Amino acid sequence: MNRLAFLASGFAFALSAVTLPAPAFAQEEPGDTVDLVIVYGDDPCPASSDAKKIVVCPRMDENERYRIPPNLRDGDNPANEAWANRVKSLESVGAFGVNSCSASGYGGFSGCTQKLIDQAYAEKRSGPGVQAAKLIEAEREKRLSTIDADAAAEQARVEAIEKEFDAKKRAEAEAAEKAGTATEAPAPAPAQGDQ
């Protein structure tokens, strides 16, 4: 009996996997590629070699050129800690119990999740990716702002070509009409007796 139930549940699972929707095969084209080039001091931002490539250049101070990146510097050294942070750590010396993220006291573990969430959001707000995302968005806006002007210029060019073509066709038709009337003999006058 157990074996039959096991096989039935396996069959039901396989059937549900088959009926689940498959991922869409027709995906959108990939967007613009983005090159992130950090420039220092007054160095120029390199130009894009491709029309579909966005080059974003966050600018750093000249004194940061040969330094170790901030995320790799020794941040755990207490000598590098600001006084404001030291005072803040002294305020939490006696923090224990519920929502304290400490091993002592009942429910001390309950604050650890919130502490990790707060720390992650603080890193996200101050991370270098935020600056790059803003620069990328600004570059896309700049590129999209020229699309309307480019389209209007192209439309005006096409309309001018169409007007020239129409004028040429009209002139040809008028010339053909004049040529046709000049070669035709005038119609004979009706005879007096035919009336």
JSON list of C-alpha atoms in Angstrom, two decimals:
[
{"chain": "A", "resi": 1, "resn": "MET", "atom": "CA", "xyz": [0.00, 0.00, 0.00]},
{"chain": "A", "resi": 2, "resn": "ASN", "atom": "CA", "xyz": [2.83, 2.40, 0.89]},
{"chain": "A", "resi": 3, "resn": "ARG", "atom": "CA", "xyz": [4.49, 1.65, -2.40]},
{"chain": "A", "resi": 4, "resn": "LEU", "atom": "CA", "xyz": [1.33, 2.50, -4.33]},
{"chain": "A", "resi": 5, "resn": "ALA", "atom": "CA", "xyz": [0.95, 5.80, -2.43]},
{"chain": "A", "resi": 6, "resn": "PHE", "atom": "CA", "xyz": [4.60, 6.62, -3.11]},
{"chain": "A", "resi": 7, "resn": "LEU", "atom": "CA", "xyz": [4.20, 5.97, -6.84]},
{"chain": "A", "resi": 8, "resn": "ALA", "atom": "CA", "xyz": [0.97, 8.00, -6.97]},
{"chain": "A", "resi": 9, "resn": "SER", "atom": "CA", "xyz": [2.59, 10.97, -5.26]},
{"chain": "A", "resi": 10, "resn": "GLY", "atom": "CA", "xyz": [5.59, 10.73, -7.61]},
{"chain": "A", "resi": 11, "resn": "PHE", "atom": "CA", "xyz": [3.25, 10.67, -10.61]},
{"chain": "A", "resi": 12, "resn": "ALA", "atom": "CA", "xyz": [1.34, 13.70, -9.28]},
{"chain": "A", "resi": 13, "resn": "PHE", "atom": "CA", "xyz": [4.60, 15.59, -8.75]},
{"chain": "A", "resi": 14, "resn": "ALA", "atom": "CA", "xyz": [5.82, 14.78, -12.27]},
{"chain": "A", "resi": 15, "resn": "LEU", "atom": "CA", "xyz": [2.47, 15.84, -13.73]},
{"chain": "A", "resi": 16, "resn": "SER", "atom": "CA", "xyz": [2.57, 19.15, -11.86]},
{"chain": "A", "resi": 17, "resn": "ALA", "atom": "CA", "xyz": [6.11, 19.81, -13.12]},
{"chain": "A", "resi": 18, "resn": "VAL", "atom": "CA", "xyz": [4.98, 19.25, -16.71]},
{"chain": "A", "resi": 19, "resn": "THR", "atom": "CA", "xyz": [1.99, 21.59, -16.41]},
{"chain": "A", "resi": 20, "resn": "LEU", "atom": "CA", "xyz": [3.96, 24.46, -14.87]},
{"chain": "A", "resi": 21, "resn": "PRO", "atom": "CA", "xyz": [4.43, 27.34, -17.31]},
{"chain": "A", "resi": 22, "resn": "ALA", "atom": "CA", "xyz": [7.72, 27.27, -19.18]},
{"chain": "A", "resi": 23, "resn": "PRO", "atom": "CA", "xyz": [9.89, 30.38, -19.23]},
{"chain": "A", "resi": 24, "resn": "ALA", "atom": "CA", "xyz": [9.28, 32.72, -22.11]},
{"chain": "A", "resi": 25, "resn": "PHE", "atom": "CA", "xyz": [11.47, 31.88, -25.06]},
{"chain": "A", "resi": 26, "resn": "ALA", "atom": "CA", "xyz": [11.03, 35.19, -26.83]},
{"chain": "A", "resi": 27, "resn": "GLN", "atom": "CA", "xyz": [12.91, 37.57, -24.62]},
{"chain": "A", "resi": 28, "resn": "GLU", "atom": "CA", "xyz": [13.51, 41.23, -25.30]},
{"chain": "A", "resi": 29, "resn": "GLU", "atom": "CA", "xyz": [16.75, 42.30, -26.88]},
{"chain": "A", "resi": 30, "resn": "PRO", "atom": "CA", "xyz": [19.47, 43.14, -24.41]},
{"chain": "A", "resi": 31, "resn": "GLY", "atom": "CA", "xyz": [19.67, 46.83, -23.62]},
{"chain": "A", "resi": 32, "resn": "ASP", "atom": "CA", "xyz": [22.59, 49.14, -23.95]},
{"chain": "A", "resi": 33, "resn": "THR", "atom": "CA", "xyz": [25.91, 47.90, -22.64]},
{"chain": "A", "resi": 34, "resn": "VAL", "atom": "CA", "xyz": [27.41, 50.03, -19.92]},
{"chain": "A", "resi": 35, "resn": "ASP", "atom": "CA", "xyz": [31.12, 50.61, -19.37]},
{"chain": "A", "resi": 36, "resn": "LEU", "atom": "CA", "xyz": [31.98, 51.97, -15.95]},
{"chain": "A", "resi": 37, "resn": "VAL", "atom": "CA", "xyz": [35.36, 53.73, -16.08]},
{"chain": "A", "resi": 38, "resn": "ILE", "atom": "CA", "xyz": [36.61, 55.48, -12.95]},
{"chain": "A", "resi": 39, "resn": "VAL", "atom": "CA", "xyz": [38.54, 58.64, -13.80]},
{"chain": "A", "resi": 40, "resn": "TYR", "atom": "CA", "xyz": [40.72, 60.64, -11.42]},
{"chain": "A", "resi": 41, "resn": "GLY", "atom": "CA", "xyz": [41.26, 64.37, -11.15]},
{"chain": "A", "resi": 42, "resn": "ASP", "atom": "CA", "xyz": [40.92, 66.19, -14.48]},
{"chain": "A", "resi": 43, "resn": "ASP", "atom": "CA", "xyz": [41.35, 63.09, -16.67]},
{"chain": "A", "resi": 44, "resn": "PRO", "atom": "CA", "xyz": [38.92, 63.05, -19.61]},
{"chain": "A", "resi": 45, "resn": "CYS", "atom": "CA", "xyz": [36.18, 60.47, -19.83]},
{"chain": "A", "resi": 46, "resn": "PRO", "atom": "CA", "xyz": [36.88, 58.15, -22.79]},
{"chain": "A", "resi": 47, "resn": "ALA", "atom": "CA", "xyz": [34.36, 58.40, -25.63]},
{"chain": "A", "resi": 48, "resn": "SER", "atom": "CA", "xyz": [32.16, 55.47, -26.55]},
{"chain": "A", "resi": 49, "resn": "SER", "atom": "CA", "xyz": [33.35, 53.50, -29.57]},
{"chain": "A", "resi": 50, "resn": "ASP", "atom": "CA", "xyz": [29.90, 51.99, -30.19]},
{"chain": "A", "resi": 51, "resn": "ALA", "atom": "CA", "xyz": [26.52, 53.71, -30.51]},
{"chain": "A", "resi": 52, "resn": "LYS", "atom": "CA", "xyz": [24.88, 51.10, -28.26]},
{"chain": "A", "resi": 53, "resn": "LYS", "atom": "CA", "xyz": [27.47, 51.45, -25.51]},
{"chain": "A", "resi": 54, "resn": "ILE", "atom": "CA", "xyz": [27.08, 53.90, -22.64]},
{"chain": "A", "resi": 55, "resn": "VAL", "atom": "CA", "xyz": [30.32, 55.04, -21.00]},
{"chain": "A", "resi": 56, "resn": "VAL", "atom": "CA", "xyz": [29.84, 56.29, -17.44]},
{"chain": "A", "resi": 57, "resn": "CYS", "atom": "CA", "xyz": [32.74, 57.95, -15.66]},
{"chain": "A", "resi": 58, "resn": "PRO", "atom": "CA", "xyz": [32.46, 58.46, -11.91]},
{"chain": "A", "resi": 59, "resn": "ARG", "atom": "CA", "xyz": [35.12, 61.03, -10.97]},
{"chain": "A", "resi": 60, "resn": "MET", "atom": "CA", "xyz": [37.35, 60.47, -7.95]},
{"chain": "A", "resi": 61, "resn": "ASP", "atom": "CA", "xyz": [39.80, 62.89, -6.33]},
{"chain": "A", "resi": 62, "resn": "GLU", "atom": "CA", "xyz": [43.35, 62.89, -7.67]},
{"chain": "A", "resi": 63, "resn": "ASN", "atom": "CA", "xyz": [44.70, 61.74, -4.28]},
{"chain": "A", "resi": 64, "resn": "GLU", "atom": "CA", "xyz": [42.63, 58.52, -4.61]},
{"chain": "A", "resi": 65, "resn": "ARG", "atom": "CA", "xyz": [44.40, 57.42, -7.81]},
{"chain": "A", "resi": 66, "resn": "TYR", "atom": "CA", "xyz": [46.90, 54.97, -6.31]},
{"chain": "A", "resi": 67, "resn": "ARG", "atom": "CA", "xyz": [45.09, 54.16, -3.08]},
{"chain": "A", "resi": 68, "resn": "ILE", "atom": "CA", "xyz": [43.67, 50.82, -2.13]},
{"chain": "A", "resi": 69, "resn": "PRO", "atom": "CA", "xyz": [39.93, 50.77, -2.89]},
{"chain": "A", "resi": 70, "resn": "PRO", "atom": "CA", "xyz": [37.85, 51.76, 0.15]},
{"chain": "A", "resi": 71, "resn": "ASN", "atom": "CA", "xyz": [36.19, 48.36, 0.45]},
{"chain": "A", "resi": 72, "resn": "LEU", "atom": "CA", "xyz": [39.61, 46.67, 0.73]},
{"chain": "A", "resi": 73, "resn": "ARG", "atom": "CA", "xyz": [41.16, 49.05, 3.26]},
{"chain": "A", "resi": 74, "resn": "ASP", "atom": "CA", "xyz": [41.55, 47.93, 6.86]},
{"chain": "A", "resi": 75, "resn": "GLY", "atom": "CA", "xyz": [38.25, 49.11, 8.27]},
{"chain": "A", "resi": 76, "resn": "ASP", "atom": "CA", "xyz": [38.31, 46.93, 11.39]},
{"chain": "A", "resi": 77, "resn": "ASN", "atom": "CA", "xyz": [41.25, 48.71, 12.97]},
{"chain": "A", "resi": 78, "resn": "PRO", "atom": "CA", "xyz": [39.97, 50.64, 16.03]},
{"chain": "A", "resi": 79, "resn": "ALA", "atom": "CA", "xyz": [42.46, 53.44, 15.33]},
{"chain": "A", "resi": 80, "resn": "ASN", "atom": "CA", "xyz": [40.63, 54.16, 12.07]},
{"chain": "A", "resi": 81, "resn": "GLU", "atom": "CA", "xyz": [37.27, 54.51, 13.78]},
{"chain": "A", "resi": 82, "resn": "ALA", "atom": "CA", "xyz": [35.70, 57.96, 14.12]},
{"chain": "A", "resi": 83, "resn": "TRP", "atom": "CA", "xyz": [35.02, 59.40, 17.57]},
{"chain": "A", "resi": 84, "resn": "ALA", "atom": "CA", "xyz": [31.29, 59.58, 16.88]},
{"chain": "A", "resi": 85, "resn": "ASN", "atom": "CA", "xyz": [31.23, 55.83, 16.26]},
{"chain": "A", "resi": 86, "resn": "ARG", "atom": "CA", "xyz": [33.28, 55.16, 19.39]},
{"chain": "A", "resi": 87, "resn": "VAL", "atom": "CA", "xyz": [30.79, 57.12, 21.49]},
{"chain": "A", "resi": 88, "resn": "LYS", "atom": "CA", "xyz": [27.93, 55.25, 19.86]},
{"chain": "A", "resi": 89, "resn": "SER", "atom": "CA", "xyz": [29.55, 51.94, 20.76]},
{"chain": "A", "resi": 90, "resn": "LEU", "atom": "CA", "xyz": [29.91, 53.10, 24.38]},
{"chain": "A", "resi": 91, "resn": "GLU", "atom": "CA", "xyz": [26.19, 53.84, 24.48]},
{"chain": "A", "resi": 92, "resn": "SER", "atom": "CA", "xyz": [25.38, 50.23, 23.65]},
{"chain": "A", "resi": 93, "resn": "VAL", "atom": "CA", "xyz": [27.68, 48.67, 26.26]},
{"chain": "A", "resi": 94, "resn": "GLY", "atom": "CA", "xyz": [24.79, 47.88, 28.56]},
{"chain": "A", "resi": 95, "resn": "ALA", "atom": "CA", "xyz": [22.41, 46.81, 25.80]},
{"chain": "A", "resi": 96, "resn": "PHE", "atom": "CA", "xyz": [21.21, 43.30, 26.49]},
{"chain": "A", "resi": 97, "resn": "GLY", "atom": "CA", "xyz": [17.93, 41.44, 26.48]},
{"chain": "A", "resi": 98, "resn": "VAL", "atom": "CA", "xyz": [15.22, 41.49, 23.84]},
{"chain": "A", "resi": 99, "resn": "ASN", "atom": "CA", "xyz": [16.26, 43.04, 20.49]},
{"chain": "A", "resi": 100, "resn": "SER", "atom": "CA", "xyz": [19.84, 43.57, 21.63]},
{"chain": "A", "resi": 101, "resn": "CYS", "atom": "CA", "xyz": [21.64, 40.96, 19.50]},
{"chain": "A", "resi": 102, "resn": "SER", "atom": "CA", "xyz": [23.60, 39.68, 22.46]},
{"chain": "A", "resi": 103, "resn": "ALA", "atom": "CA", "xyz": [24.25, 36.26, 23.88]},
{"chain": "A", "resi": 104, "resn": "SER", "atom": "CA", "xyz": [23.20, 37.36, 27.34]},
{"chain": "A", "resi": 105, "resn": "GLY", "atom": "CA", "xyz": [19.64, 37.80, 28.44]},
{"chain": "A", "resi": 106, "resn": "TYR", "atom": "CA", "xyz": [16.40, 36.29, 27.31]},
{"chain": "A", "resi": 107, "resn": "GLY", "atom": "CA", "xyz": [15.63, 36.98, 23.62]},
{"chain": "A", "resi": 108, "resn": "GLY", "atom": "CA", "xyz": [18.98, 38.61, 22.87]},
{"chain": "A", "resi": 109, "resn": "PHE", "atom": "CA", "xyz": [19.15, 36.86, 19.53]},
{"chain": "A", "resi": 110, "resn": "SER", "atom": "CA", "xyz": [16.01, 38.61, 18.29]},
{"chain": "A", "resi": 111, "resn": "GLY", "atom": "CA", "xyz": [17.80, 41.88, 17.49]},
{"chain": "A", "resi": 112, "resn": "CYS", "atom": "CA", "xyz": [20.48, 40.29, 15.29]},
{"chain": "A", "resi": 113, "resn": "THR", "atom": "CA", "xyz": [18.30, 40.10, 12.21]},
{"chain": "A", "resi": 114, "resn": "GLN", "atom": "CA", "xyz": [17.32, 43.75, 12.52]},
{"chain": "A", "resi": 115, "resn": "LYS", "atom": "CA", "xyz": [20.96, 44.71, 13.06]},
{"chain": "A", "resi": 116, "resn": "LEU", "atom": "CA", "xyz": [22.00, 42.86, 9.89]},
{"chain": "A", "resi": 117, "resn": "ILE", "atom": "CA", "xyz": [19.17, 44.46, 7.91]},
{"chain": "A", "resi": 118, "resn": "ASP", "atom": "CA", "xyz": [20.10, 47.95, 9.12]},
{"chain": "A", "resi": 119, "resn": "GLN", "atom": "CA", "xyz": [23.75, 47.34, 8.28]},
{"chain": "A", "resi": 120, "resn": "ALA", "atom": "CA", "xyz": [22.88, 46.07, 4.78]},
{"chain": "A", "resi": 121, "resn": "TYR", "atom": "CA", "xyz": [20.71, 49.12, 4.06]},
{"chain": "A", "resi": 122, "resn": "ALA", "atom": "CA", "xyz": [23.44, 51.46, 5.30]},
{"chain": "A", "resi": 123, "resn": "GLU", "atom": "CA", "xyz": [25.97, 49.79, 2.98]},
{"chain": "A", "resi": 124, "resn": "LYS", "atom": "CA", "xyz": [23.50, 49.97, 0.09]},
{"chain": "A", "resi": 125, "resn": "ARG", "atom": "CA", "xyz": [22.85, 53.70, 0.61]},
{"chain": "A", "resi": 126, "resn": "SER", "atom": "CA", "xyz": [26.53, 54.61, 0.73]},
{"chain": "A", "resi": 127, "resn": "GLY", "atom": "CA", "xyz": [27.89, 52.11, -1.81]},
{"chain": "A", "resi": 128, "resn": "PRO", "atom": "CA", "xyz": [29.67, 53.12, -5.01]},
{"chain": "A", "resi": 129, "resn": "GLY", "atom": "CA", "xyz": [27.00, 51.33, -7.07]},
{"chain": "A", "resi": 130, "resn": "VAL", "atom": "CA", "xyz": [24.46, 54.01, -6.13]},
{"chain": "A", "resi": 131, "resn": "GLN", "atom": "CA", "xyz": [26.60, 56.72, -7.71]},
{"chain": "A", "resi": 132, "resn": "ALA", "atom": "CA", "xyz": [27.14, 54.62, -10.85]},
{"chain": "A", "resi": 133, "resn": "ALA", "atom": "CA", "xyz": [23.42, 53.87, -11.17]},
{"chain": "A", "resi": 134, "resn": "LYS", "atom": "CA", "xyz": [22.62, 57.59, -11.03]},
{"chain": "A", "resi": 135, "resn": "LEU", "atom": "CA", "xyz": [25.26, 58.35, -13.69]},
{"chain": "A", "resi": 136, "resn": "ILE", "atom": "CA", "xyz": [23.94, 55.57, -15.94]},
{"chain": "A", "resi": 137, "resn": "GLU", "atom": "CA", "xyz": [20.38, 56.88, -15.60]},
{"chain": "A", "resi": 138, "resn": "ALA", "atom": "CA", "xyz": [21.52, 60.43, -16.41]},
{"chain": "A", "resi": 139, "resn": "GLU", "atom": "CA", "xyz": [23.36, 59.20, -19.52]},
{"chain": "A", "resi": 140, "resn": "ARG", "atom": "CA", "xyz": [20.28, 57.28, -20.68]},
{"chain": "A", "resi": 141, "resn": "GLU", "atom": "CA", "xyz": [18.10, 60.37, -20.16]},
{"chain": "A", "resi": 142, "resn": "LYS", "atom": "CA", "xyz": [20.58, 62.46, -22.16]},
{"chain": "A", "resi": 143, "resn": "ARG", "atom": "CA", "xyz": [20.55, 59.92, -24.97]},
{"chain": "A", "resi": 144, "resn": "LEU", "atom": "CA", "xyz": [16.74, 59.67, -24.99]},
{"chain": "A", "resi": 145, "resn": "SER", "atom": "CA", "xyz": [16.36, 63.46, -25.03]},
{"chain": "A", "resi": 146, "resn": "THR", "atom": "CA", "xyz": [18.03, 63.64, -28.45]},
{"chain": "A", "resi": 147, "resn": "ILE", "atom": "CA", "xyz": [15.80, 60.98, -30.00]},
{"chain": "A", "resi": 148, "resn": "ASP", "atom": "CA", "xyz": [12.87, 63.38, -30.54]},
{"chain": "A", "resi": 149, "resn": "ALA", "atom": "CA", "xyz": [15.08, 66.02, -32.15]},
{"chain": "A", "resi": 150, "resn": "ASP", "atom": "CA", "xyz": [16.74, 63.42, -34.37]},
{"chain": "A", "resi": 151, "resn": "ALA", "atom": "CA", "xyz": [13.35, 62.02, -35.41]},
{"chain": "A", "resi": 152, "resn": "ALA", "atom": "CA", "xyz": [12.02, 65.52, -36.21]},
{"chain": "A", "resi": 153, "resn": "ALA", "atom": "CA", "xyz": [15.10, 66.30, -38.32]},
{"chain": "A", "resi": 154, "resn": "GLU", "atom": "CA", "xyz": [14.75, 63.01, -40.19]},
{"chain": "A", "resi": 155, "resn": "GLN", "atom": "CA", "xyz": [11.03, 63.67, -40.77]},
{"chain": "A", "resi": 156, "resn": "ALA", "atom": "CA", "xyz": [11.77, 67.16, -42.14]},
{"chain": "A", "resi": 157, "resn": "ARG", "atom": "CA", "xyz": [14.43, 65.72, -44.46]},
{"chain": "A", "resi": 158, "resn": "VAL", "atom": "CA", "xyz": [12.02, 63.06, -45.78]},
{"chain": "A", "resi": 159, "resn": "GLU", "atom": "CA", "xyz": [9.26, 65.64, -46.32]},
{"chain": "A", "resi": 160, "resn": "ALA", "atom": "CA", "xyz": [11.67, 67.88, -48.27]},
{"chain": "A", "resi": 161, "resn": "ILE", "atom": "CA", "xyz": [12.65, 64.96, -50.49]},
{"chain": "A", "resi": 162, "resn": "GLU", "atom": "CA", "xyz": [8.97, 64.14, -51.07]},
{"chain": "A", "resi": 163, "resn": "LYS", "atom": "CA", "xyz": [8.22, 67.78, -52.04]},
{"chain": "A", "resi": 164, "resn": "GLU", "atom": "CA", "xyz": [11.12, 67.78, -54.50]},
{"chain": "A", "resi": 165, "resn": "PHE", "atom": "CA", "xyz": [9.88, 64.51, -55.98]},
{"chain": "A", "resi": 166, "resn": "ASP", "atom": "CA", "xyz": [6.29, 65.82, -56.31]},
{"chain": "A", "resi": 167, "resn": "ALA", "atom": "CA", "xyz": [7.52, 69.07, -57.93]},
{"chain": "A", "resi": 168, "resn": "LYS", "atom": "CA", "xyz": [9.64, 67.08, -60.38]},
{"chain": "A", "resi": 169, "resn": "LYS", "atom": "CA", "xyz": [6.68, 64.83, -61.28]},
{"chain": "A", "resi": 170, "resn": "ARG", "atom": "CA", "xyz": [4.40, 67.87, -61.77]},
{"chain": "A", "resi": 171, "resn": "ALA", "atom": "CA", "xyz": [7.00, 69.56, -63.99]},
{"chain": "A", "resi": 172, "resn": "GLU", "atom": "CA", "xyz": [7.38, 66.38, -66.05]},
{"chain": "A", "resi": 173, "resn": "ALA", "atom": "CA", "xyz": [3.59, 66.07, -66.39]},
{"chain": "A", "resi": 174, "resn": "GLU", "atom": "CA", "xyz": [3.26, 69.73, -67.44]},
{"chain": "A", "resi": 175, "resn": "ALA", "atom": "CA", "xyz": [6.10, 69.35, -69.94]},
{"chain": "A", "resi": 176, "resn": "ALA", "atom": "CA", "xyz": [4.49, 66.22, -71.37]},
{"chain": "A", "resi": 177, "resn": "GLU", "atom": "CA", "xyz": [1.13, 67.99, -71.59]},
{"chain": "A", "resi": 178, "resn": "LYS", "atom": "CA", "xyz": [2.67, 71.00, -73.38]},
{"chain": "A", "resi": 179, "resn": "ALA", "atom": "CA", "xyz": [4.57, 68.71, -75.73]},
{"chain": "A", "resi": 180, "resn": "GLY", "atom": "CA", "xyz": [1.37, 66.78, -76.46]},
{"chain": "A", "resi": 181, "resn": "THR", "atom": "CA", "xyz": [-0.65, 69.93, -77.32]},
{"chain": "A", "resi": 182, "resn": "ALA", "atom": "CA", "xyz": [2.08, 71.41, -79.52]},
{"chain": "A", "resi": 183, "resn": "THR", "atom": "CA", "xyz": [2.38, 68.30, -81.70]},
{"chain": "A", "resi": 184, "resn": "GLU", "atom": "CA", "xyz": [-1.34, 67.84, -82.14]},
{"chain": "A", "resi": 185, "resn": "ALA", "atom": "CA", "xyz": [-2.83, 69.48, -85.21]},
{"chain": "A", "resi": 186, "resn": "PRO", "atom": "CA", "xyz": [-5.75, 71.80, -84.58]},
{"chain": "A", "resi": 187, "resn": "ALA", "atom": "CA", "xyz": [-9.13, 70.17, -85.04]},
{"chain": "A", "resi": 188, "resn": "PRO", "atom": "CA", "xyz": [-10.62, 70.87, -88.50]},
{"chain": "A", "resi": 189, "resn": "ALA", "atom": "CA", "xyz": [-13.49, 73.30, -88.62]},
{"chain": "A", "resi": 190, "resn": "PRO", "atom": "CA", "xyz": [-16.84, 71.72, -89.44]},
{"chain": "A", "resi": 191, "resn": "ALA", "atom": "CA", "xyz": [-17.92, 72.03, -93.02]},
{"chain": "A", "resi": 192, "resn": "GLN", "atom": "CA", "xyz": [-20.86, 74.29, -93.88]},
{"chain": "A", "resi": 193, "resn": "GLY", "atom": "CA", "xyz": [-22.93, 71.56, -95.39]},
{"chain": "A", "resi": 194, "resn": "ASP", "atom": "CA", "xyz": [-22.56, 69.09, -92.55]},
{"chain": "A", "resi": 195, "resn": "GLN", "atom": "CA", "xyz": [-24.68, 71.04, -90.14]}
]
